[in-house]
Coordinates of C-alpha atoms in Angstrom, one line a residue:
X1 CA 35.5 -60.6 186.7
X2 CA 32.4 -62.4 185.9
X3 CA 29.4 -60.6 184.5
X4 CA 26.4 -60.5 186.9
X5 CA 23.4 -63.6 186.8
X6 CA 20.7 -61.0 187.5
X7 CA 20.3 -57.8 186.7
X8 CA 17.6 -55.5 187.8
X9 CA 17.4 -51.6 187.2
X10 CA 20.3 -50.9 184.7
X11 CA 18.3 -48.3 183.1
X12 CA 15.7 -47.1 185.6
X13 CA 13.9 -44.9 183.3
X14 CA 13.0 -48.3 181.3
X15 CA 12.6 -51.3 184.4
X16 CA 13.0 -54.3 183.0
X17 CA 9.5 -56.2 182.3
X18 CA 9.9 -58.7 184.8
X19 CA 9.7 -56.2 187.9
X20 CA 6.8 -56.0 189.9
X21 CA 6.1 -52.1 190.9
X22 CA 3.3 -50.9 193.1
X23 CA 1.9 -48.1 194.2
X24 CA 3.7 -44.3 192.5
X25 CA 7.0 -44.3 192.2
X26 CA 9.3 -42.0 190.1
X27 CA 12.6 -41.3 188.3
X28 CA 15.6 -39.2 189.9
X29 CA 18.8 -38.3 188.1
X30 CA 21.8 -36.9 190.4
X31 CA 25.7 -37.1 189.3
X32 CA 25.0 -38.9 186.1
X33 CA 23.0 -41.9 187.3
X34 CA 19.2 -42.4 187.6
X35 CA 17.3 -44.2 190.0
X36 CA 13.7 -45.6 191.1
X37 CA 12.1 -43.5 194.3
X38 CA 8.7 -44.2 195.8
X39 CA 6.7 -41.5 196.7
X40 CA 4.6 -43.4 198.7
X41 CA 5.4 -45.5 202.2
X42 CA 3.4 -48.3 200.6
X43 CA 4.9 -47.9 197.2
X44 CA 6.9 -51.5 196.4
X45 CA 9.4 -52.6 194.0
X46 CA 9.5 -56.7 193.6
X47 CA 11.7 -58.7 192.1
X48 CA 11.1 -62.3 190.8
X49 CA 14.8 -64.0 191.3
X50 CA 17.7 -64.1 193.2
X51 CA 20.6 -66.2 194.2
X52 CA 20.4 -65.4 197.8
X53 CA 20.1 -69.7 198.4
X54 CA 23.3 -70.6 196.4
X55 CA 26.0 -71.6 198.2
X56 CA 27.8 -68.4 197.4
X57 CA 27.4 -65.3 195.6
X58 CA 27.7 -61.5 195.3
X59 CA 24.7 -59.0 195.8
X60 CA 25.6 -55.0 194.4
X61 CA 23.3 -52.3 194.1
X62 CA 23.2 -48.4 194.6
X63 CA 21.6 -46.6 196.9
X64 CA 21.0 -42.3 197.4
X65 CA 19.3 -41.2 200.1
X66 CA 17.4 -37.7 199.8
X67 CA 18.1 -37.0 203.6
X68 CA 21.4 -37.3 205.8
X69 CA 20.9 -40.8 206.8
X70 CA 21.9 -41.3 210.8
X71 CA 20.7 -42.5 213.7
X72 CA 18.3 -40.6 216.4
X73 CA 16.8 -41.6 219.7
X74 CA 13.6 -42.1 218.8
X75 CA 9.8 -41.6 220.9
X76 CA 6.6 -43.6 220.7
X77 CA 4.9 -40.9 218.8
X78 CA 7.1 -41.6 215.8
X79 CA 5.5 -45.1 215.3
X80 CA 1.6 -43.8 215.6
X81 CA 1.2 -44.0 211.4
X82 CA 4.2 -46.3 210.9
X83 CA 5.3 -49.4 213.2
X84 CA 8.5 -49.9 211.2
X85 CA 9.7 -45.7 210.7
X86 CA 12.9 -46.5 211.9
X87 CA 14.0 -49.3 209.6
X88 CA 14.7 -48.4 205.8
X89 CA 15.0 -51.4 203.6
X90 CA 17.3 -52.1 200.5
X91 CA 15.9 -55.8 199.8
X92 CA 14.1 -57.9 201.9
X93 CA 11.6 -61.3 200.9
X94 CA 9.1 -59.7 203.4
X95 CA 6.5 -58.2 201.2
X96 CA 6.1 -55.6 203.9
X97 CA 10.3 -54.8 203.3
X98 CA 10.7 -52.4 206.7
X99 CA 8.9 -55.5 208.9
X100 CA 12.4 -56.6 209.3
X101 CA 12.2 -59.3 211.9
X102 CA 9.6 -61.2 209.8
X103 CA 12.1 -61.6 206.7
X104 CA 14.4 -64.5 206.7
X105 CA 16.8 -62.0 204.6
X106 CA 16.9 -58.6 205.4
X107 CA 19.3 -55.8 204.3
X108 CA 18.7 -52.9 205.5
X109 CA 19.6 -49.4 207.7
X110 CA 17.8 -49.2 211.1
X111 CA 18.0 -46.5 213.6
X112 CA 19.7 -48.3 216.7
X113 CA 23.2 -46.9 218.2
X114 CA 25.0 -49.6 217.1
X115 CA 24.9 -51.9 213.8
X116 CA 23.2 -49.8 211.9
X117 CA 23.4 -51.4 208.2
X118 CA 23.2 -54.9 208.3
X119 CA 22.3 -58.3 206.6
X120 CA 20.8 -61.1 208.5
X121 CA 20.3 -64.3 207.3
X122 CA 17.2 -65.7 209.7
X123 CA 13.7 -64.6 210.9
X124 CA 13.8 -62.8 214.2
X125 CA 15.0 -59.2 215.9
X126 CA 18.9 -57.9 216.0
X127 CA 18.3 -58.5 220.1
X128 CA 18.3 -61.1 221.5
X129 CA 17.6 -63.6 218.7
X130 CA 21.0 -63.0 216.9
X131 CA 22.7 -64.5 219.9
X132 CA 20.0 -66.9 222.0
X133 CA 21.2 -70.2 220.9
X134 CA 21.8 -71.1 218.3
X135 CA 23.6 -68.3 216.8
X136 CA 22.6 -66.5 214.2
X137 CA 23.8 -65.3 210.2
X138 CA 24.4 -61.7 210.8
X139 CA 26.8 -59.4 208.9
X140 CA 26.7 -55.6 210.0
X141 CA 28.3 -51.8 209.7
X142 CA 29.1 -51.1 213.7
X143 CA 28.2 -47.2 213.0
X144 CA 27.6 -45.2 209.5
X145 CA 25.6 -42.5 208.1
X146 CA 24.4 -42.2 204.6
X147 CA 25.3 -38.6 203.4
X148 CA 22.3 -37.0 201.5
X149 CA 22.2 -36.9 197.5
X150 CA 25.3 -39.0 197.1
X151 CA 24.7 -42.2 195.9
X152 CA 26.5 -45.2 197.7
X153 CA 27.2 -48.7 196.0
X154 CA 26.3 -51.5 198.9
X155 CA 28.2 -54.9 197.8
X156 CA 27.0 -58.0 200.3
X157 CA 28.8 -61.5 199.8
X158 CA 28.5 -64.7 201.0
X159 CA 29.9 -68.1 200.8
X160 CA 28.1 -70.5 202.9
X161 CA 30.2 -73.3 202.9
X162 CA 32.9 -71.1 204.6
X163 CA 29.6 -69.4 206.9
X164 CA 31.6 -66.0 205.6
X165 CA 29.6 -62.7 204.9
X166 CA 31.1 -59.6 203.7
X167 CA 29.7 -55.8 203.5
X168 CA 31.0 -53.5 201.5
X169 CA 30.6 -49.8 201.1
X170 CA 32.3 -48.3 198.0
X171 CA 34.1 -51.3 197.5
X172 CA 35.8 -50.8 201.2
X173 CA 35.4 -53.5 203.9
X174 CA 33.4 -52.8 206.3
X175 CA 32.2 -55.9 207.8
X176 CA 32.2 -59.4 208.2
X177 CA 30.5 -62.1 210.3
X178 CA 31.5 -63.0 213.5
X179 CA 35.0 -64.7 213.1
X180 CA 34.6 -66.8 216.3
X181 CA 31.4 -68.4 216.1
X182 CA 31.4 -72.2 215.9
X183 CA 27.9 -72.4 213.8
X184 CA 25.5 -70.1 212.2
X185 CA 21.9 -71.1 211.9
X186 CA 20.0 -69.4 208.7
X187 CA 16.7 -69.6 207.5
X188 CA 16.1 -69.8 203.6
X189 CA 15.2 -66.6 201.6
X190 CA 11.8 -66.0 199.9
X191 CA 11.4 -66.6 196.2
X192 CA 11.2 -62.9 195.7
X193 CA 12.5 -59.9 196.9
X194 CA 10.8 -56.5 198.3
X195 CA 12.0 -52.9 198.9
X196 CA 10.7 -49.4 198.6
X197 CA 10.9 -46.4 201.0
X198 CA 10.5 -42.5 199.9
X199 CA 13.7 -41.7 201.3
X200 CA 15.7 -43.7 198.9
X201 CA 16.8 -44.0 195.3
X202 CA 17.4 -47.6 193.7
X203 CA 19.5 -48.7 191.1
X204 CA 21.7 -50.9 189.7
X205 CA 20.6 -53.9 191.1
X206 CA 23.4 -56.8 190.6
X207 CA 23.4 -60.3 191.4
X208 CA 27.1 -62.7 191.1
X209 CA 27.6 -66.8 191.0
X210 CA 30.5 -66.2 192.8
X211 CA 32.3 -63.7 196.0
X212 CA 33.4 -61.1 194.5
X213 CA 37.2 -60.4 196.4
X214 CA 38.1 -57.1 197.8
X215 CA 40.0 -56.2 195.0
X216 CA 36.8 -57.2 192.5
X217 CA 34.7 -55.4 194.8
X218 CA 36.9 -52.3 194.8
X219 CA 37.0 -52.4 190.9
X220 CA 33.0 -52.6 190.7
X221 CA 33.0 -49.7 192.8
X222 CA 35.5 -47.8 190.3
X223 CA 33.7 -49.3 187.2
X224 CA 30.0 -48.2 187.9
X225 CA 30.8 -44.9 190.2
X226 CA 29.5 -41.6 187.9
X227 CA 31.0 -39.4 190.3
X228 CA 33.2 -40.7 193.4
X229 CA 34.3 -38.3 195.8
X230 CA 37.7 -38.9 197.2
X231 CA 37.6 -37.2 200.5
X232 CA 34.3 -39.5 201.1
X233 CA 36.6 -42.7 200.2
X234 CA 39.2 -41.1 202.4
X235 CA 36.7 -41.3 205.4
X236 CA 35.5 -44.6 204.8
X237 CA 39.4 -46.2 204.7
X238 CA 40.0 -44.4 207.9
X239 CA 36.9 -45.4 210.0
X240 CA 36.0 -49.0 208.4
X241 CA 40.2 -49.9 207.1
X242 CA 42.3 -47.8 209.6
X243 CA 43.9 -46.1 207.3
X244 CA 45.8 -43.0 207.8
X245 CA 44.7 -42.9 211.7
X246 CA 46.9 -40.3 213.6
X247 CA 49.7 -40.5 216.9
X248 CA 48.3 -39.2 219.9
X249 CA 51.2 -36.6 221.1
X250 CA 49.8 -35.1 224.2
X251 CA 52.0 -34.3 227.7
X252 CA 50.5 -32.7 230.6
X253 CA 51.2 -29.4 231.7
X254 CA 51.1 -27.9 235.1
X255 CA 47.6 -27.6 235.5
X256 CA 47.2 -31.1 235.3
X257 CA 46.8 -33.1 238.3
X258 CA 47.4 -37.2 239.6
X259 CA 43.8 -38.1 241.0
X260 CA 44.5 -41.9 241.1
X261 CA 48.0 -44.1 240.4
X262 CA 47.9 -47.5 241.1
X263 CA 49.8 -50.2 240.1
X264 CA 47.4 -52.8 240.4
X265 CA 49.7 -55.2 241.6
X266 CA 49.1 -54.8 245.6
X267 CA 46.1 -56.6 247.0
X268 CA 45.2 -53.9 248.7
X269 CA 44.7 -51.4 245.4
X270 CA 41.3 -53.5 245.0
X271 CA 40.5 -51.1 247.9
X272 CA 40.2 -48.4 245.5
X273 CA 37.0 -50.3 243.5
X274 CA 33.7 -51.1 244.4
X275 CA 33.3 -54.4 242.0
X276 CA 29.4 -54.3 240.9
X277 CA 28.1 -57.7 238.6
X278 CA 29.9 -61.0 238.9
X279 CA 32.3 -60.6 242.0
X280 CA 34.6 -63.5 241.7
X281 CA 35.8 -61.8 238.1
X282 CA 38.8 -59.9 239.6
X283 CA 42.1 -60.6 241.7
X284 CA 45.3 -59.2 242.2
X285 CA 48.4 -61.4 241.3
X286 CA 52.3 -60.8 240.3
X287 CA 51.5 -59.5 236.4
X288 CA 48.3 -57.2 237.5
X289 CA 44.7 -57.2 237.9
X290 CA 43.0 -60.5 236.3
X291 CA 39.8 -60.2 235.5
X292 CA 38.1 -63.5 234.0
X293 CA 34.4 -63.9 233.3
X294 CA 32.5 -67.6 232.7
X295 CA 33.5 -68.5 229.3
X296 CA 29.6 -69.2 228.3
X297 CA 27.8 -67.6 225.2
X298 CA 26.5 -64.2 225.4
X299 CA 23.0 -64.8 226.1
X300 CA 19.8 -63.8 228.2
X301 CA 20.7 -66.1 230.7
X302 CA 25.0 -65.1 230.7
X303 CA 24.3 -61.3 231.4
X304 CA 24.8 -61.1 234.6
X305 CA 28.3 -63.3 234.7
X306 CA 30.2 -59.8 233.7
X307 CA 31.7 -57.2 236.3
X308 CA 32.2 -53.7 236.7
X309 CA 35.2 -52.4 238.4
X310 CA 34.4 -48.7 239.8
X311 CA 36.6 -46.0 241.1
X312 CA 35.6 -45.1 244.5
X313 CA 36.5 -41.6 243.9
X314 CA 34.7 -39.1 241.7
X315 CA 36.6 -37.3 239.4
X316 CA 35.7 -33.3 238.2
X317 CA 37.4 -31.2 235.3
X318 CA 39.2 -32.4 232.0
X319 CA 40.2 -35.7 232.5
X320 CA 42.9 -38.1 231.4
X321 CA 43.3 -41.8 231.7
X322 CA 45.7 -44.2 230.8
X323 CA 46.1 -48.0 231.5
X324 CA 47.9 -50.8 230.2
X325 CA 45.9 -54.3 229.2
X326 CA 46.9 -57.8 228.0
X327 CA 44.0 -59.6 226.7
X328 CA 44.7 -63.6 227.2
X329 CA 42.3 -65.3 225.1
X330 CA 40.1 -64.6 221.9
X331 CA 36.9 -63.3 222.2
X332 CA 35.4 -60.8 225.2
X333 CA 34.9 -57.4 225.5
X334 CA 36.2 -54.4 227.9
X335 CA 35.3 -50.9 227.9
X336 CA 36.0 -48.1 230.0
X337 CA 33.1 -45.7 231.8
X338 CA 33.8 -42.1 232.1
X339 CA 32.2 -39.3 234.1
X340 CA 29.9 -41.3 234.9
X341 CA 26.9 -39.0 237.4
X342 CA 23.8 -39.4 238.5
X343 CA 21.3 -37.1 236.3
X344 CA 21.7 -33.9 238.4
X345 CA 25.8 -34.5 238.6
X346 CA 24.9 -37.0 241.4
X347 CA 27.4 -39.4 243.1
X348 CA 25.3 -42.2 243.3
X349 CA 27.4 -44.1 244.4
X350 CA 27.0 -42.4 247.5
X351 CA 23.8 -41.0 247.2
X352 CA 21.8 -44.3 246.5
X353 CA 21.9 -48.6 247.2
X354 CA 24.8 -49.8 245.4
X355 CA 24.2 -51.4 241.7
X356 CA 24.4 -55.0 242.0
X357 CA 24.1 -55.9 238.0
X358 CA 26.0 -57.6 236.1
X359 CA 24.1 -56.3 232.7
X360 CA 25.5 -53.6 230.3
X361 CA 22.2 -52.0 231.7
X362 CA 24.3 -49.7 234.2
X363 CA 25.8 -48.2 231.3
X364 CA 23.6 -47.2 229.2
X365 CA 20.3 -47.7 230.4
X366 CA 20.3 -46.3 233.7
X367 CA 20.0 -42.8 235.5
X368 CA 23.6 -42.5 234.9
X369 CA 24.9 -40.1 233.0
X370 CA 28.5 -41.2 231.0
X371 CA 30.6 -42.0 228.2
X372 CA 31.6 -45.6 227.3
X373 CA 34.1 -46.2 225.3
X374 CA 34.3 -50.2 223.6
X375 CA 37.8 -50.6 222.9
X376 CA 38.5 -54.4 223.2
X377 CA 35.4 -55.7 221.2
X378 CA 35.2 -59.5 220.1
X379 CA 31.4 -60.1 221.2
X380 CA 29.5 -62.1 218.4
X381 CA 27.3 -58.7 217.7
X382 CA 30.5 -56.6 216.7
X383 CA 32.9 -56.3 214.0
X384 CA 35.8 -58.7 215.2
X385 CA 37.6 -59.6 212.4
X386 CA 40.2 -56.1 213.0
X387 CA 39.6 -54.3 216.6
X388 CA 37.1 -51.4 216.1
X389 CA 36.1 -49.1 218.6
X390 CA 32.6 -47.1 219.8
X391 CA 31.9 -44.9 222.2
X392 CA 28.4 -43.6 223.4
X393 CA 27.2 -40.9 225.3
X394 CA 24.7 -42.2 227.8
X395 CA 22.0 -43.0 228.7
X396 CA 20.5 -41.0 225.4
X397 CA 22.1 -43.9 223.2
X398 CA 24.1 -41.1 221.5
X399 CA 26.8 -42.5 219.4
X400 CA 29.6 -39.9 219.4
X401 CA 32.5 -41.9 217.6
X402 CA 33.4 -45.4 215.8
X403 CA 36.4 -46.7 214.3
X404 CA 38.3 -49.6 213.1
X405 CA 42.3 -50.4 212.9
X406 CA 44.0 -52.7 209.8
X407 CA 43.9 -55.7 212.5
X408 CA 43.0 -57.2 215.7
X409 CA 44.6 -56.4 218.8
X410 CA 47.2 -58.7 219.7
X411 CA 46.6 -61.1 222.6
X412 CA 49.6 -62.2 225.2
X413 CA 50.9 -58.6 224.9
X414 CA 50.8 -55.6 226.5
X415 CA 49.0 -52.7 225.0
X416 CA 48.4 -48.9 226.7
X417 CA 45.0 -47.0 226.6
X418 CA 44.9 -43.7 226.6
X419 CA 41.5 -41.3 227.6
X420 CA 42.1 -37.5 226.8
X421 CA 39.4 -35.0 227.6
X422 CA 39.5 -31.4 226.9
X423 CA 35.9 -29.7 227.3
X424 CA 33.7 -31.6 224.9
X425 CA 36.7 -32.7 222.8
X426 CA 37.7 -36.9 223.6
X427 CA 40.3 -38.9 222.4
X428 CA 40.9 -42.1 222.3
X429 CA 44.5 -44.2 221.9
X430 CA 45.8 -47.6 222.2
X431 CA 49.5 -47.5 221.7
X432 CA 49.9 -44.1 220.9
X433 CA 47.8 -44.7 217.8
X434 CA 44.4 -42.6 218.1
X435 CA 41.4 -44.5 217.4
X436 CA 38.6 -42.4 217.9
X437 CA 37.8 -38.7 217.9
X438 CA 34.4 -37.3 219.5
X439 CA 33.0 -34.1 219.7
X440 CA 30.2 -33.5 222.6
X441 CA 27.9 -30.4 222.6
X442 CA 25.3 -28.9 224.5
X443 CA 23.4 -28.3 221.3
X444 CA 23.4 -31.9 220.4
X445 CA 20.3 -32.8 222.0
X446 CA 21.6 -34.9 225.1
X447 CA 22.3 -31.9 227.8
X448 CA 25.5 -30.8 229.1
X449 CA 29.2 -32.1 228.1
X450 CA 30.0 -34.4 230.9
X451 CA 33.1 -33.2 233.5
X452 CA 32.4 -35.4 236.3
X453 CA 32.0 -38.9 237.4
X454 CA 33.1 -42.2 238.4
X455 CA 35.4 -44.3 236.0
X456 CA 34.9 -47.8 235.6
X457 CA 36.0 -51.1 233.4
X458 CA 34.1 -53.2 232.9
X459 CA 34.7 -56.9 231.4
X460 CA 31.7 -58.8 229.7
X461 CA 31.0 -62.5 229.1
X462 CA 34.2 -64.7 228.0
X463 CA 36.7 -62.1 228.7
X464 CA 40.2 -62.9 230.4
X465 CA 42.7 -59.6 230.8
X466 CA 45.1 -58.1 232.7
X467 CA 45.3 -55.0 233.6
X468 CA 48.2 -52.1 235.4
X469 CA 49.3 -48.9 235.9
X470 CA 46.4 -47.0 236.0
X471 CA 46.2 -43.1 236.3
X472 CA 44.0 -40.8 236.5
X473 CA 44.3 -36.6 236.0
X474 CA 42.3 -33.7 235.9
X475 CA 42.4 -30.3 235.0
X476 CA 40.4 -27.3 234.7
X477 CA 38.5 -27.4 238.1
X478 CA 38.6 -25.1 240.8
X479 CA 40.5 -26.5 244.0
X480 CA 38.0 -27.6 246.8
X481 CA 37.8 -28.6 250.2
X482 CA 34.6 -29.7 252.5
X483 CA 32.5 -27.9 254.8
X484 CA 30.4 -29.7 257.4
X485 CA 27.1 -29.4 257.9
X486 CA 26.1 -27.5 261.0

């Protein structure tokens, strides 16, 4: 492997001459390396040269944050002293580093539920301006938290030619552009390059003429780490490479009980939904239920061409689901809506005008309380270069689990789906292999663990799938039978 171009902050107790530094800053030394933390929210550290232009290249550098580094839902209060408090930069060429949408390049950690840690290429937000047209350069982490005092090596690559970008943490994959675009649009980096933020620790700052491989990547990692924690690396293979992931071995016992069982094969088990969002998406033929959305860009204008299948019937108690699914075509996104309630346990399905949108807005940012689970994800804003999986709580924006497999799922084949729920504890299969494990808590912040509620599946833009045999169970919920009002 080469030797680096650039090289800023190999000894941080000497920075090299050429390195701006304003405002107080100071030394910290954990697990044998030292770093470069500003004590100040207006403290900066600049550097004079980069390759972030060239046609290709490597960027490595070390990062320790001194708190548990993870997202929160945040309130306007936060933002009286400091605009930017939710975004925490590694390098950016805005002088004001955390002013993120003003850079051209920005990489940096920012409180939102999903892509957290992320480099983008162009001037603008995450939302919408990384998809209005044209598309934008945009590699990100779909869900991570920094642990506190342990220092992480970040490793971004790029090769333009190629319009590839790679993120690294550790030297493990966790990212890549979006593998389906047709063309990225990027705006050119600054001469210089900013950062500073008292919650971090810089060092090692590396720049390469050339992408560094996986295996190069892993071996920097290995090379440079003072003190590398296994059961860490463990974690990061299993949520960001799939490895090691778990069978889901789970039968039902006699307390469990068929809600729902359709085949989805009769015209008349459409009876069953109430379709919210684009209409026309769904029909009943020989194979199953096809839904296919407009194959347009995912775009302000697009939302509303996406659908929303609901259960007519509300389900209480422990809950399992199971499905099969055949996507037919690259690119989309499904994801399946549990317990979903009006805020007081309503069914508002019942209780209030039907929902007419098409817009993920229903799921999350509504006065409806439920879990989504994303589980066939090949949208331009999510990592779809393997299948990875996320599931929020809503509508507090509470991330509750993320995970990727060693490769994308297979299209023109039949896969199963399987949603177990035992108290606050939810599991997540496809094929038998689990994919992602959340724990919900009343402590957490976001009231009560959720036991009742429509289901729905719902397909976004560009998405064509079959789907069959759905059932539905429950458990743990005393029988019931109606009274009628006098």
């Amino acid at each position: 492997m080469k030797t680096p171009i650039i090289n800023y902050l190999k000894d941080p107790s000497q920075p090299e001459k050429n390195l701006g530094m304003n405002g107080p800053w100071r030394t910290l030394s954990l697990s044998g390396r030292q770093g470069l933390n500003p004590t100040s929210i207006h403290s900066r550290l600049v550097l004079p040269k980069h390759n972030l232009n060239d046609k290709r290249g490597t960027l490595s550098m070390w990062v320790l944050s001194l708190e548990d580094l993870s997202y929160y839902n945040s309130r306007e209060c936060m933002s009286i002293d400091n605009p930017d408090f939710d975004v925490y930069p590694f390098l950016s060429d805005n002088p004001n580093p955390a002013d993120y949408e003003k850079a051209n390049f920005s990489l940096h950690y920012r409180l939102q539920w999903s892509v957290q840690l992320y480099a983008k290429f162009y001037k603008g937000n995450f939302w919408p301006d990384l998809v209005e047209s044209p598309q934008k350069a945009l590699v990100g982490v779909g869900d991570f938290i920094f642990k506190k005092n342990q220092w992480h090596m970040l490793t971004l690559a790029w090769d333009f030619d190629q319009e590839q970008a790679f993120l690294y943490i550790n030297g493990v994959l966790a990212a890549r552009e979006d593998v389906y675009h047709d063309a990225f649009h990027r705006d050119p980096c600054g001469e210089s390059l900013y950062t500073g933020n008292p919650t971090l620790c810089y060092s090692g700052i590396e720049f390469y003429d050339h992408v560094l491989s996986p295996a190069e990547t892993e071996k920097l990692y290995r090379d440079q780490a003072t003190d590398c924690d296994e059961e860490f690396q463990k974690e990061l293979r299993l949520e960001h490479a799939g490895e090691g992931r778990k069978t889901l071995d789970w039968k039902p016992d006699e307390t469990w009980v068929t809600r729902e069982d359709l085949s989805l094969t009769k015209p008349k088990d459409l009876d069953s939904f109430y379709i919210q969002g684009f209409t026309d998406a769904p029909s009943i033929t020989e194979d199953g239920l096809l839904v296919e959305t407009p194959n347009l860009p995912q775009q302000s204008a697009t939302l509303e061409k996406q659908v929303y299948l609901w259960t007519r019937q509300f389900f209480e108690g422990d809950l399992y689901v199971s499905y099969e699914f055949n996507p037919l075509k690259e690119s989309g996104l499904s994801l399946l809506v549990t317990q979903a309630s009006g805020m007081n346990r309503e069914r508002f399905m019942d209780d209030y005008e039907p929902k007419t949108t098409g817009s993920m807005d229903s799921v999350h940012s509504d006065a409806i309380r439920d879990y989504h689970w994303e589980y066939y994800r090949e949208m331009n804003d999510t990592r779809n270069d393997v299948a990875s999986h996320a599931m929020l709580k809503n509508p507090f924006w509470r991330g509750v689990a993320y995970g990727c497999t060693q490769k994308p799922i297979e299209k023109n084949q039949w896969h199963r789906l399987e949603y177990l729920q035992i108290g606050g504890k939810i599991t997540g299969a496809i094929d038998g292999e689990i994919v992602i494990e959340a724990t919900d808590s009343p402590t957490a912040g976001t009231g009560g663990i959720l036991q009742a509620g429509y289901i729905a599946i719902r397909c976004m833009i560009r998405t064509s799938m079959l789907f069959r045999n759905l059932k539905v169970m429950t458990s743990n919920f005393p029988e019931s039978s109606p009274v009628l009002s006098k």
